């Protein structure tokens, strides 16, 4: 049918533009470098490289020397953020070791605003917004895409964009509210740390009043928003970090809470090699020496 031909043409067009972007930025690193703001030096206690260790007859180097830059959770001693000499956001990058941050949540919850602010404070991470990329690729606004081609075609393009974006490193990525609806997207989101901005539907309606939201057209937009929130809540709840945003929180206070909870999440979820090393030391064993 004409509709299907139009949808296929749109998909091919989007793939063409993505391939053009890929040719301009042949690697994730180059794209990330192009978008990244100027880097800020963060003083760390770099350990001197020790002699190679031997494990099972093979030369082996302790991964601590490659990944552990001596940066710890600045909130560990319950210090107030205003009293810290270094912005705790700047200390996130060395602790993340290049892992991406993905912001998820309902429309109007602040993913773009908060994500951009977090990336700016981190200094060495780039910010990407999947909806903005889709609009640039298709030369259409999101409402126009929904109206002309339907939600299913939009979700196809969204999945293709995420497939490209998740290959980048050192990025803070703001996603569309419905990106969690497809299982295939979760495997890509979970390659990084997923942050859910949880906002009550009534507060969201206050924020988006007067804007053109395709899924809230018609009668009773608040009822539709509540139904969507309930439908997606199970997916959002799988996020690594949940941030409950209330009416009294502005962008700065939300960003501050995100940064603190990310530091806590890293503490609670150390790499497997670090867990094994800690366990060996607790048992009085030498670490593969």
PDB file of C-alpha atoms in Angstrom:
ATOM      1  CA  UNK A   1       0.000   0.000   0.000  1.00  0.00           C
ATOM      2  CA  UNK A   2       1.009   3.651  -0.329  1.00  0.00           C
ATOM      3  CA  UNK A   3       1.291   3.918   3.457  1.00  0.00           C
ATOM      4  CA  UNK A   4       3.743   1.006   3.652  1.00  0.00           C
ATOM      5  CA  UNK A   5       5.801   2.384   0.766  1.00  0.00           C
ATOM      6  CA  UNK A   6       5.926   5.728   2.537  1.00  0.00           C
ATOM      7  CA  UNK A   7       7.040   4.067   5.771  1.00  0.00           C
ATOM      8  CA  UNK A   8       9.759   2.101   3.991  1.00  0.00           C
ATOM      9  CA  UNK A   9      10.974   5.247   2.248  1.00  0.00           C
ATOM     10  CA  UNK A  10      11.182   7.028   5.598  1.00  0.00           C
ATOM     11  CA  UNK A  11      13.157   4.167   7.125  1.00  0.00           C
ATOM     12  CA  UNK A  12      15.575   4.088   4.202  1.00  0.00           C
ATOM     13  CA  UNK A  13      15.972   7.862   4.457  1.00  0.00           C
ATOM     14  CA  UNK A  14      16.745   7.648   8.160  1.00  0.00           C
ATOM     15  CA  UNK A  15      19.258   4.861   7.578  1.00  0.00           C
ATOM     16  CA  UNK A  16      20.880   6.949   4.867  1.00  0.00           C
ATOM     17  CA  UNK A  17      21.334   9.908   7.186  1.00  0.00           C
ATOM     18  CA  UNK A  18      22.650   7.675   9.956  1.00  0.00           C
ATOM     19  CA  UNK A  19      25.158   6.157   7.512  1.00  0.00           C
ATOM     20  CA  UNK A  20      26.211   9.675   6.530  1.00  0.00           C
ATOM     21  CA  UNK A  21      26.770  10.509  10.190  1.00  0.00           C
ATOM     22  CA  UNK A  22      28.733   7.292  10.590  1.00  0.00           C
ATOM     23  CA  UNK A  23      30.943   8.192   7.630  1.00  0.00           C
ATOM     24  CA  UNK A  24      31.594  11.636   9.075  1.00  0.00           C
ATOM     25  CA  UNK A  25      32.288  10.167  12.520  1.00  0.00           C
ATOM     26  CA  UNK A  26      33.849   6.766  11.688  1.00  0.00           C
ATOM     27  CA  UNK A  27      34.246   5.760  15.318  1.00  0.00           C
ATOM     28  CA  UNK A  28      32.361   6.245  18.534  1.00  0.00           C
ATOM     29  CA  UNK A  29      35.388   7.958  20.007  1.00  0.00           C
ATOM     30  CA  UNK A  30      35.650  10.569  17.260  1.00  0.00           C
ATOM     31  CA  UNK A  31      31.950  11.430  17.495  1.00  0.00           C
ATOM     32  CA  UNK A  32      32.173  11.686  21.266  1.00  0.00           C
ATOM     33  CA  UNK A  33      35.288  13.843  20.999  1.00  0.00           C
ATOM     34  CA  UNK A  34      33.582  16.130  18.483  1.00  0.00           C
ATOM     35  CA  UNK A  35      30.606  16.709  20.796  1.00  0.00           C
ATOM     36  CA  UNK A  36      32.464  16.807  24.087  1.00  0.00           C
ATOM     37  CA  UNK A  37      32.993  20.119  25.913  1.00  0.00           C
ATOM     38  CA  UNK A  38      36.539  21.111  26.922  1.00  0.00           C
ATOM     39  CA  UNK A  39      37.991  18.631  29.369  1.00  0.00           C
ATOM     40  CA  UNK A  40      38.786  19.653  32.915  1.00  0.00           C
ATOM     41  CA  UNK A  41      41.683  18.084  34.759  1.00  0.00           C
ATOM     42  CA  UNK A  42      40.625  16.091  37.818  1.00  0.00           C
ATOM     43  CA  UNK A  43      43.486  15.364  40.205  1.00  0.00           C
ATOM     44  CA  UNK A  44      43.716  11.676  41.072  1.00  0.00           C
ATOM     45  CA  UNK A  45      46.142   9.544  42.960  1.00  0.00           C
ATOM     46  CA  UNK A  46      47.597   7.439  40.139  1.00  0.00           C
ATOM     47  CA  UNK A  47      49.531   4.484  41.426  1.00  0.00           C
ATOM     48  CA  UNK A  48      52.918   3.599  40.014  1.00  0.00           C
ATOM     49  CA  UNK A  49      52.856   0.542  37.780  1.00  0.00           C
ATOM     50  CA  UNK A  50      54.169  -2.483  39.614  1.00  0.00           C
ATOM     51  CA  UNK A  51      55.927  -5.507  38.176  1.00  0.00           C
ATOM     52  CA  UNK A  52      53.787  -8.000  36.205  1.00  0.00           C
ATOM     53  CA  UNK A  53      52.120 -10.689  38.293  1.00  0.00           C
ATOM     54  CA  UNK A  54      51.873 -14.320  37.308  1.00  0.00           C
ATOM     55  CA  UNK A  55      48.596 -16.218  37.370  1.00  0.00           C
ATOM     56  CA  UNK A  56      48.424 -19.797  36.174  1.00  0.00           C
ATOM     57  CA  UNK A  57      51.825 -19.503  34.526  1.00  0.00           C
ATOM     58  CA  UNK A  58      50.856 -16.453  32.450  1.00  0.00           C
ATOM     59  CA  UNK A  59      52.016 -12.882  32.845  1.00  0.00           C
ATOM     60  CA  UNK A  60      49.131 -10.876  34.278  1.00  0.00           C
ATOM     61  CA  UNK A  61      48.631  -7.284  35.390  1.00  0.00           C
ATOM     62  CA  UNK A  62      46.395  -6.211  38.239  1.00  0.00           C
ATOM     63  CA  UNK A  63      43.354  -4.444  36.662  1.00  0.00           C
ATOM     64  CA  UNK A  64      43.372  -2.038  39.583  1.00  0.00           C
ATOM     65  CA  UNK A  65      46.213  -0.183  37.899  1.00  0.00           C
ATOM     66  CA  UNK A  66      44.222   0.321  34.709  1.00  0.00           C
ATOM     67  CA  UNK A  67      40.745   1.094  36.050  1.00  0.00           C
ATOM     68  CA  UNK A  68      41.020   2.223  39.662  1.00  0.00           C
ATOM     69  CA  UNK A  69      42.145   5.860  39.557  1.00  0.00           C
ATOM     70  CA  UNK A  70      41.907   6.312  43.289  1.00  0.00           C
ATOM     71  CA  UNK A  71      38.670   8.341  43.055  1.00  0.00           C
ATOM     72  CA  UNK A  72      36.153   7.558  45.774  1.00  0.00           C
ATOM     73  CA  UNK A  73      32.607   8.617  46.563  1.00  0.00           C
ATOM     74  CA  UNK A  74      32.849  12.257  47.721  1.00  0.00           C
ATOM     75  CA  UNK A  75      29.609  11.810  49.700  1.00  0.00           C
ATOM     76  CA  UNK A  76      31.008   8.860  51.665  1.00  0.00           C
ATOM     77  CA  UNK A  77      31.925  11.007  54.673  1.00  0.00           C
ATOM     78  CA  UNK A  78      28.551  12.798  54.580  1.00  0.00           C
ATOM     79  CA  UNK A  79      30.231  16.014  53.506  1.00  0.00           C
ATOM     80  CA  UNK A  80      27.953  18.771  52.250  1.00  0.00           C
ATOM     81  CA  UNK A  81      28.247  19.451  48.530  1.00  0.00           C
ATOM     82  CA  UNK A  82      28.861  23.171  49.127  1.00  0.00           C
ATOM     83  CA  UNK A  83      31.915  22.322  51.269  1.00  0.00           C
ATOM     84  CA  UNK A  84      33.559  20.072  48.661  1.00  0.00           C
ATOM     85  CA  UNK A  85      36.649  21.445  46.932  1.00  0.00           C
ATOM     86  CA  UNK A  86      35.917  19.567  43.702  1.00  0.00           C
ATOM     87  CA  UNK A  87      32.506  19.309  42.048  1.00  0.00           C
ATOM     88  CA  UNK A  88      31.362  15.712  42.743  1.00  0.00           C
ATOM     89  CA  UNK A  89      30.082  15.577  39.150  1.00  0.00           C
ATOM     90  CA  UNK A  90      33.681  15.907  37.914  1.00  0.00           C
ATOM     91  CA  UNK A  91      34.582  12.810  39.922  1.00  0.00           C
ATOM     92  CA  UNK A  92      31.908  10.710  38.221  1.00  0.00           C
ATOM     93  CA  UNK A  93      33.739  10.336  34.896  1.00  0.00           C
ATOM     94  CA  UNK A  94      36.829   8.514  36.247  1.00  0.00           C
ATOM     95  CA  UNK A  95      34.568   6.277  38.337  1.00  0.00           C
ATOM     96  CA  UNK A  96      32.348   5.454  35.337  1.00  0.00           C
ATOM     97  CA  UNK A  97      35.347   4.543  33.129  1.00  0.00           C
ATOM     98  CA  UNK A  98      33.539   5.615  29.948  1.00  0.00           C
ATOM     99  CA  UNK A  99      30.210   3.888  30.684  1.00  0.00           C
ATOM    100  CA  UNK A 100      27.227   5.814  29.278  1.00  0.00           C
ATOM    101  CA  UNK A 101      24.343   7.244  31.307  1.00  0.00           C
ATOM    102  CA  UNK A 102      20.804   6.826  29.923  1.00  0.00           C
ATOM    103  CA  UNK A 103      17.922   8.932  31.203  1.00  0.00           C
ATOM    104  CA  UNK A 104      14.446   7.397  30.933  1.00  0.00           C
ATOM    105  CA  UNK A 105      11.029   8.495  32.107  1.00  0.00           C
ATOM    106  CA  UNK A 106       7.723   9.930  30.955  1.00  0.00           C
ATOM    107  CA  UNK A 107       7.419  12.875  28.610  1.00  0.00           C
ATOM    108  CA  UNK A 108       7.975  16.153  30.427  1.00  0.00           C
ATOM    109  CA  UNK A 109       9.881  14.603  33.338  1.00  0.00           C
ATOM    110  CA  UNK A 110      13.011  16.634  32.505  1.00  0.00           C
ATOM    111  CA  UNK A 111      15.278  14.051  30.840  1.00  0.00           C
ATOM    112  CA  UNK A 112      16.741  16.509  28.327  1.00  0.00           C
ATOM    113  CA  UNK A 113      17.213  19.405  30.755  1.00  0.00           C
ATOM    114  CA  UNK A 114      18.647  17.278  33.566  1.00  0.00           C
ATOM    115  CA  UNK A 115      20.754  15.093  31.262  1.00  0.00           C
ATOM    116  CA  UNK A 116      22.330  18.108  29.581  1.00  0.00           C
ATOM    117  CA  UNK A 117      23.065  19.715  32.955  1.00  0.00           C
ATOM    118  CA  UNK A 118      24.668  16.508  34.277  1.00  0.00           C
ATOM    119  CA  UNK A 119      26.908  16.241  31.194  1.00  0.00           C
ATOM    120  CA  UNK A 120      27.962  19.881  31.514  1.00  0.00           C
ATOM    121  CA  UNK A 121      28.872  19.451  35.170  1.00  0.00           C
ATOM    122  CA  UNK A 122      30.797  16.246  34.457  1.00  0.00           C
ATOM    123  CA  UNK A 123      32.879  18.136  31.905  1.00  0.00           C
ATOM    124  CA  UNK A 124      34.288  15.175  29.966  1.00  0.00           C
ATOM    125  CA  UNK A 125      31.005  13.556  28.875  1.00  0.00           C
ATOM    126  CA  UNK A 126      28.967  14.509  25.795  1.00  0.00           C
ATOM    127  CA  UNK A 127      25.199  14.957  25.767  1.00  0.00           C
ATOM    128  CA  UNK A 128      22.955  13.291  23.170  1.00  0.00           C
ATOM    129  CA  UNK A 129      19.176  13.471  22.825  1.00  0.00           C
ATOM    130  CA  UNK A 130      17.550  10.704  20.773  1.00  0.00           C
ATOM    131  CA  UNK A 131      14.469  12.794  19.877  1.00  0.00           C
ATOM    132  CA  UNK A 132      16.671  15.627  18.600  1.00  0.00           C
ATOM    133  CA  UNK A 133      18.690  13.173  16.510  1.00  0.00           C
ATOM    134  CA  UNK A 134      15.470  11.717  15.033  1.00  0.00           C
ATOM    135  CA  UNK A 135      14.239  15.198  14.095  1.00  0.00           C
ATOM    136  CA  UNK A 136      17.575  16.035  12.484  1.00  0.00           C
ATOM    137  CA  UNK A 137      17.661  12.787  10.520  1.00  0.00           C
ATOM    138  CA  UNK A 138      14.065  12.846   9.282  1.00  0.00           C
ATOM    139  CA  UNK A 139      13.729  16.634   8.900  1.00  0.00           C
ATOM    140  CA  UNK A 140      10.428  16.376  10.771  1.00  0.00           C
ATOM    141  CA  UNK A 141       9.293  17.216  14.281  1.00  0.00           C
ATOM    142  CA  UNK A 142       8.141  14.359  16.521  1.00  0.00           C
ATOM    143  CA  UNK A 143       4.447  15.408  16.216  1.00  0.00           C
ATOM    144  CA  UNK A 144       4.809  15.496  12.415  1.00  0.00           C
ATOM    145  CA  UNK A 145       6.329  12.000  12.398  1.00  0.00           C
ATOM    146  CA  UNK A 146       3.442  10.641  14.467  1.00  0.00           C
ATOM    147  CA  UNK A 147       0.881  12.377  12.250  1.00  0.00           C
ATOM    148  CA  UNK A 148       2.439  11.459   8.883  1.00  0.00           C
ATOM    149  CA  UNK A 149       3.840   7.993   9.532  1.00  0.00           C
ATOM    150  CA  UNK A 150       2.364   6.667  12.764  1.00  0.00           C
ATOM    151  CA  UNK A 151       3.824   5.639  16.122  1.00  0.00           C
ATOM    152  CA  UNK A 152       5.134   2.277  14.892  1.00  0.00           C
ATOM    153  CA  UNK A 153       7.342   3.889  12.251  1.00  0.00           C
ATOM    154  CA  UNK A 154       8.590   6.398  14.821  1.00  0.00           C
ATOM    155  CA  UNK A 155       9.506   3.534  17.184  1.00  0.00           C
ATOM    156  CA  UNK A 156      11.404   1.795  14.355  1.00  0.00           C
ATOM    157  CA  UNK A 157      13.481   4.909  13.712  1.00  0.00           C
ATOM    158  CA  UNK A 158      13.965   5.451  17.450  1.00  0.00           C
ATOM    159  CA  UNK A 159      15.328   1.905  17.819  1.00  0.00           C
ATOM    160  CA  UNK A 160      17.737   2.448  14.910  1.00  0.00           C
ATOM    161  CA  UNK A 161      19.013   5.695  16.435  1.00  0.00           C
ATOM    162  CA  UNK A 162      19.529   4.006  19.825  1.00  0.00           C
ATOM    163  CA  UNK A 163      21.390   1.198  18.069  1.00  0.00           C
ATOM    164  CA  UNK A 164      23.861   3.787  16.750  1.00  0.00           C
ATOM    165  CA  UNK A 165      24.068   5.911  19.907  1.00  0.00           C
ATOM    166  CA  UNK A 166      24.697   3.079  22.361  1.00  0.00           C
ATOM    167  CA  UNK A 167      27.979   2.298  20.573  1.00  0.00           C
ATOM    168  CA  UNK A 168      29.379   5.672  21.682  1.00  0.00           C
ATOM    169  CA  UNK A 169      31.270   6.111  24.947  1.00  0.00           C
ATOM    170  CA  UNK A 170      31.432   8.856  27.573  1.00  0.00           C
ATOM    171  CA  UNK A 171      27.922  10.047  26.759  1.00  0.00           C
ATOM    172  CA  UNK A 172      24.864  11.165  28.702  1.00  0.00           C
ATOM    173  CA  UNK A 173      21.844  10.152  26.609  1.00  0.00           C
ATOM    174  CA  UNK A 174      18.300  11.461  26.963  1.00  0.00           C
ATOM    175  CA  UNK A 175      15.748   9.046  25.482  1.00  0.00           C
ATOM    176  CA  UNK A 176      12.110   9.237  24.404  1.00  0.00           C
ATOM    177  CA  UNK A 177       9.487   8.297  26.964  1.00  0.00           C
ATOM    178  CA  UNK A 178       8.374   5.189  25.068  1.00  0.00           C
ATOM    179  CA  UNK A 179      11.797   3.818  24.229  1.00  0.00           C
ATOM    180  CA  UNK A 180      11.443   1.281  27.054  1.00  0.00           C
ATOM    181  CA  UNK A 181       8.427  -0.357  25.380  1.00  0.00           C
ATOM    182  CA  UNK A 182      10.583  -2.558  23.144  1.00  0.00           C
ATOM    183  CA  UNK A 183      12.591  -5.342  24.753  1.00  0.00           C
ATOM    184  CA  UNK A 184      15.398  -4.989  22.200  1.00  0.00           C
ATOM    185  CA  UNK A 185      15.991  -1.417  23.360  1.00  0.00           C
ATOM    186  CA  UNK A 186      16.559  -2.544  26.959  1.00  0.00           C
ATOM    187  CA  UNK A 187      19.589  -4.630  26.006  1.00  0.00           C
ATOM    188  CA  UNK A 188      21.192  -1.478  24.601  1.00  0.00           C
ATOM    189  CA  UNK A 189      20.177   0.754  27.502  1.00  0.00           C
ATOM    190  CA  UNK A 190      21.595  -1.746  29.982  1.00  0.00           C
ATOM    191  CA  UNK A 191      25.018  -1.489  28.375  1.00  0.00           C
ATOM    192  CA  UNK A 192      25.222   1.675  30.502  1.00  0.00           C
ATOM    193  CA  UNK A 193      23.660   2.970  33.716  1.00  0.00           C
ATOM    194  CA  UNK A 194      19.939   3.765  33.416  1.00  0.00           C
ATOM    195  CA  UNK A 195      18.517   6.671  35.431  1.00  0.00           C
ATOM    196  CA  UNK A 196      14.736   6.966  35.829  1.00  0.00           C
ATOM    197  CA  UNK A 197      13.309  10.416  36.527  1.00  0.00           C
ATOM    198  CA  UNK A 198      10.014   9.597  38.254  1.00  0.00           C
ATOM    199  CA  UNK A 199       7.505  12.459  38.191  1.00  0.00           C
ATOM    200  CA  UNK A 200       3.812  12.318  39.135  1.00  0.00           C
ATOM    201  CA  UNK A 201       1.420  12.749  36.166  1.00  0.00           C
ATOM    202  CA  UNK A 202      -0.215  15.851  37.685  1.00  0.00           C
ATOM    203  CA  UNK A 203       3.156  17.620  37.873  1.00  0.00           C
ATOM    204  CA  UNK A 204       4.001  16.545  34.325  1.00  0.00           C
ATOM    205  CA  UNK A 205       0.720  18.034  33.069  1.00  0.00           C
ATOM    206  CA  UNK A 206       1.656  21.370  34.641  1.00  0.00           C
ATOM    207  CA  UNK A 207       5.015  21.267  32.884  1.00  0.00           C
ATOM    208  CA  UNK A 208       3.788  20.328  29.403  1.00  0.00           C
ATOM    209  CA  UNK A 209       0.614  22.406  29.336  1.00  0.00           C
ATOM    210  CA  UNK A 210       0.350  24.150  25.954  1.00  0.00           C
ATOM    211  CA  UNK A 211       2.799  21.824  24.169  1.00  0.00           C
ATOM    212  CA  UNK A 212       1.980  19.445  21.324  1.00  0.00           C
ATOM    213  CA  UNK A 213       2.281  15.873  22.648  1.00  0.00           C
ATOM    214  CA  UNK A 214       1.041  13.292  20.073  1.00  0.00           C
ATOM    215  CA  UNK A 215       0.047  10.635  22.622  1.00  0.00           C
ATOM    216  CA  UNK A 216      -2.037  13.061  24.706  1.00  0.00           C
ATOM    217  CA  UNK A 217      -4.323  14.416  22.001  1.00  0.00           C
ATOM    218  CA  UNK A 218      -8.103  14.302  22.464  1.00  0.00           C
ATOM    219  CA  UNK A 219     -10.235  14.144  25.575  1.00  0.00           C
ATOM    220  CA  UNK A 220      -8.819  13.679  29.081  1.00  0.00           C
ATOM    221  CA  UNK A 221      -5.051  14.058  28.494  1.00  0.00           C
ATOM    222  CA  UNK A 222      -4.352  13.570  32.220  1.00  0.00           C
ATOM    223  CA  UNK A 223      -6.173  10.241  32.146  1.00  0.00           C
ATOM    224  CA  UNK A 224      -4.130   9.163  29.130  1.00  0.00           C
ATOM    225  CA  UNK A 225      -0.922  10.257  30.850  1.00  0.00           C
ATOM    226  CA  UNK A 226      -1.788   8.260  33.977  1.00  0.00           C
ATOM    227  CA  UNK A 227      -2.569   5.177  31.874  1.00  0.00           C
ATOM    228  CA  UNK A 228       0.754   5.471  30.013  1.00  0.00           C
ATOM    229  CA  UNK A 229       2.623   5.954  33.299  1.00  0.00           C
ATOM    230  CA  UNK A 230       1.080   2.819  34.794  1.00  0.00           C
ATOM    231  CA  UNK A 231       1.753   0.836  31.613  1.00  0.00           C
ATOM    232  CA  UNK A 232       5.427   1.810  31.501  1.00  0.00           C
ATOM    233  CA  UNK A 233       6.130   1.795  35.262  1.00  0.00           C
ATOM    234  CA  UNK A 234       7.198  -1.864  35.231  1.00  0.00           C
ATOM    235  CA  UNK A 235       9.792  -1.041  32.565  1.00  0.00           C
ATOM    236  CA  UNK A 236      11.027   2.134  34.227  1.00  0.00           C
ATOM    237  CA  UNK A 237      11.380   0.280  37.533  1.00  0.00           C
ATOM    238  CA  UNK A 238      14.157  -1.827  35.982  1.00  0.00           C
ATOM    239  CA  UNK A 239      16.399   1.264  35.901  1.00  0.00           C
ATOM    240  CA  UNK A 240      19.598   1.215  37.949  1.00  0.00           C
ATOM    241  CA  UNK A 241      18.886   4.540  39.666  1.00  0.00           C
ATOM    242  CA  UNK A 242      15.470   5.990  40.510  1.00  0.00           C
ATOM    243  CA  UNK A 243      15.088   9.714  41.171  1.00  0.00           C
ATOM    244  CA  UNK A 244      11.758  10.868  42.608  1.00  0.00           C
ATOM    245  CA  UNK A 245      11.270  14.433  41.357  1.00  0.00           C
ATOM    246  CA  UNK A 246       8.814  16.552  43.356  1.00  0.00           C
ATOM    247  CA  UNK A 247       7.225  19.935  42.742  1.00  0.00           C
ATOM    248  CA  UNK A 248       9.698  21.684  45.032  1.00  0.00           C
ATOM    249  CA  UNK A 249      12.771  20.491  43.106  1.00  0.00           C
ATOM    250  CA  UNK A 250      14.333  22.656  40.407  1.00  0.00           C
ATOM    251  CA  UNK A 251      16.881  21.547  37.804  1.00  0.00           C
ATOM    252  CA  UNK A 252      19.897  22.150  40.059  1.00  0.00           C
ATOM    253  CA  UNK A 253      18.509  20.167  42.993  1.00  0.00           C
ATOM    254  CA  UNK A 254      17.486  17.316  40.680  1.00  0.00           C
ATOM    255  CA  UNK A 255      20.944  17.215  39.082  1.00  0.00           C
ATOM    256  CA  UNK A 256      22.596  17.230  42.513  1.00  0.00           C
ATOM    257  CA  UNK A 257      20.484  14.248  43.610  1.00  0.00           C
ATOM    258  CA  UNK A 258      21.257  12.374  40.370  1.00  0.00           C
ATOM    259  CA  UNK A 259      24.995  12.852  40.895  1.00  0.00           C
ATOM    260  CA  UNK A 260      24.851  11.716  44.519  1.00  0.00           C
ATOM    261  CA  UNK A 261      22.792   8.616  43.707  1.00  0.00           C
ATOM    262  CA  UNK A 262      25.117   7.694  40.834  1.00  0.00           C
ATOM    263  CA  UNK A 263      28.102   7.775  43.193  1.00  0.00           C
ATOM    264  CA  UNK A 264      26.181   5.574  45.640  1.00  0.00           C
ATOM    265  CA  UNK A 265      25.196   3.153  42.860  1.00  0.00           C
ATOM    266  CA  UNK A 266      28.840   2.762  41.812  1.00  0.00           C
ATOM    267  CA  UNK A 267      29.753   1.984  45.437  1.00  0.00           C
ATOM    268  CA  UNK A 268      27.006  -0.636  45.673  1.00  0.00           C
ATOM    269  CA  UNK A 269      27.857  -2.234  42.306  1.00  0.00           C
ATOM    270  CA  UNK A 270      31.650  -2.528  41.985  1.00  0.00           C
ATOM    271  CA  UNK A 271      33.163  -4.460  39.032  1.00  0.00           C
ATOM    272  CA  UNK A 272      33.353  -8.243  39.464  1.00  0.00           C
ATOM    273  CA  UNK A 273      37.149  -8.223  39.611  1.00  0.00           C
ATOM    274  CA  UNK A 274      37.027  -5.721  42.464  1.00  0.00           C
ATOM    275  CA  UNK A 275      34.533  -7.919  44.350  1.00  0.00           C
ATOM    276  CA  UNK A 276      36.807 -10.945  43.916  1.00  0.00           C
ATOM    277  CA  UNK A 277      39.831  -8.997  45.101  1.00  0.00           C
ATOM    278  CA  UNK A 278      38.005  -7.686  48.162  1.00  0.00           C
ATOM    279  CA  UNK A 279      36.784 -11.170  49.066  1.00  0.00           C
ATOM    280  CA  UNK A 280      40.291 -12.609  48.735  1.00  0.00           C
ATOM    281  CA  UNK A 281      41.716  -9.906  50.980  1.00  0.00           C
ATOM    282  CA  UNK A 282      38.961 -10.456  53.581  1.00  0.00           C
ATOM    283  CA  UNK A 283      39.900 -14.128  53.673  1.00  0.00           C
ATOM    284  CA  UNK A 284      43.552 -13.261  54.206  1.00  0.00           C
ATOM    285  CA  UNK A 285      44.618 -14.436  50.765  1.00  0.00           C
ATOM    286  CA  UNK A 286      47.202 -12.731  48.581  1.00  0.00           C
ATOM    287  CA  UNK A 287      45.626 -11.332  45.437  1.00  0.00           C
ATOM    288  CA  UNK A 288      46.962 -13.719  42.710  1.00  0.00           C
ATOM    289  CA  UNK A 289      50.554 -13.443  43.887  1.00  0.00           C
TER     290      UNK A 289
END
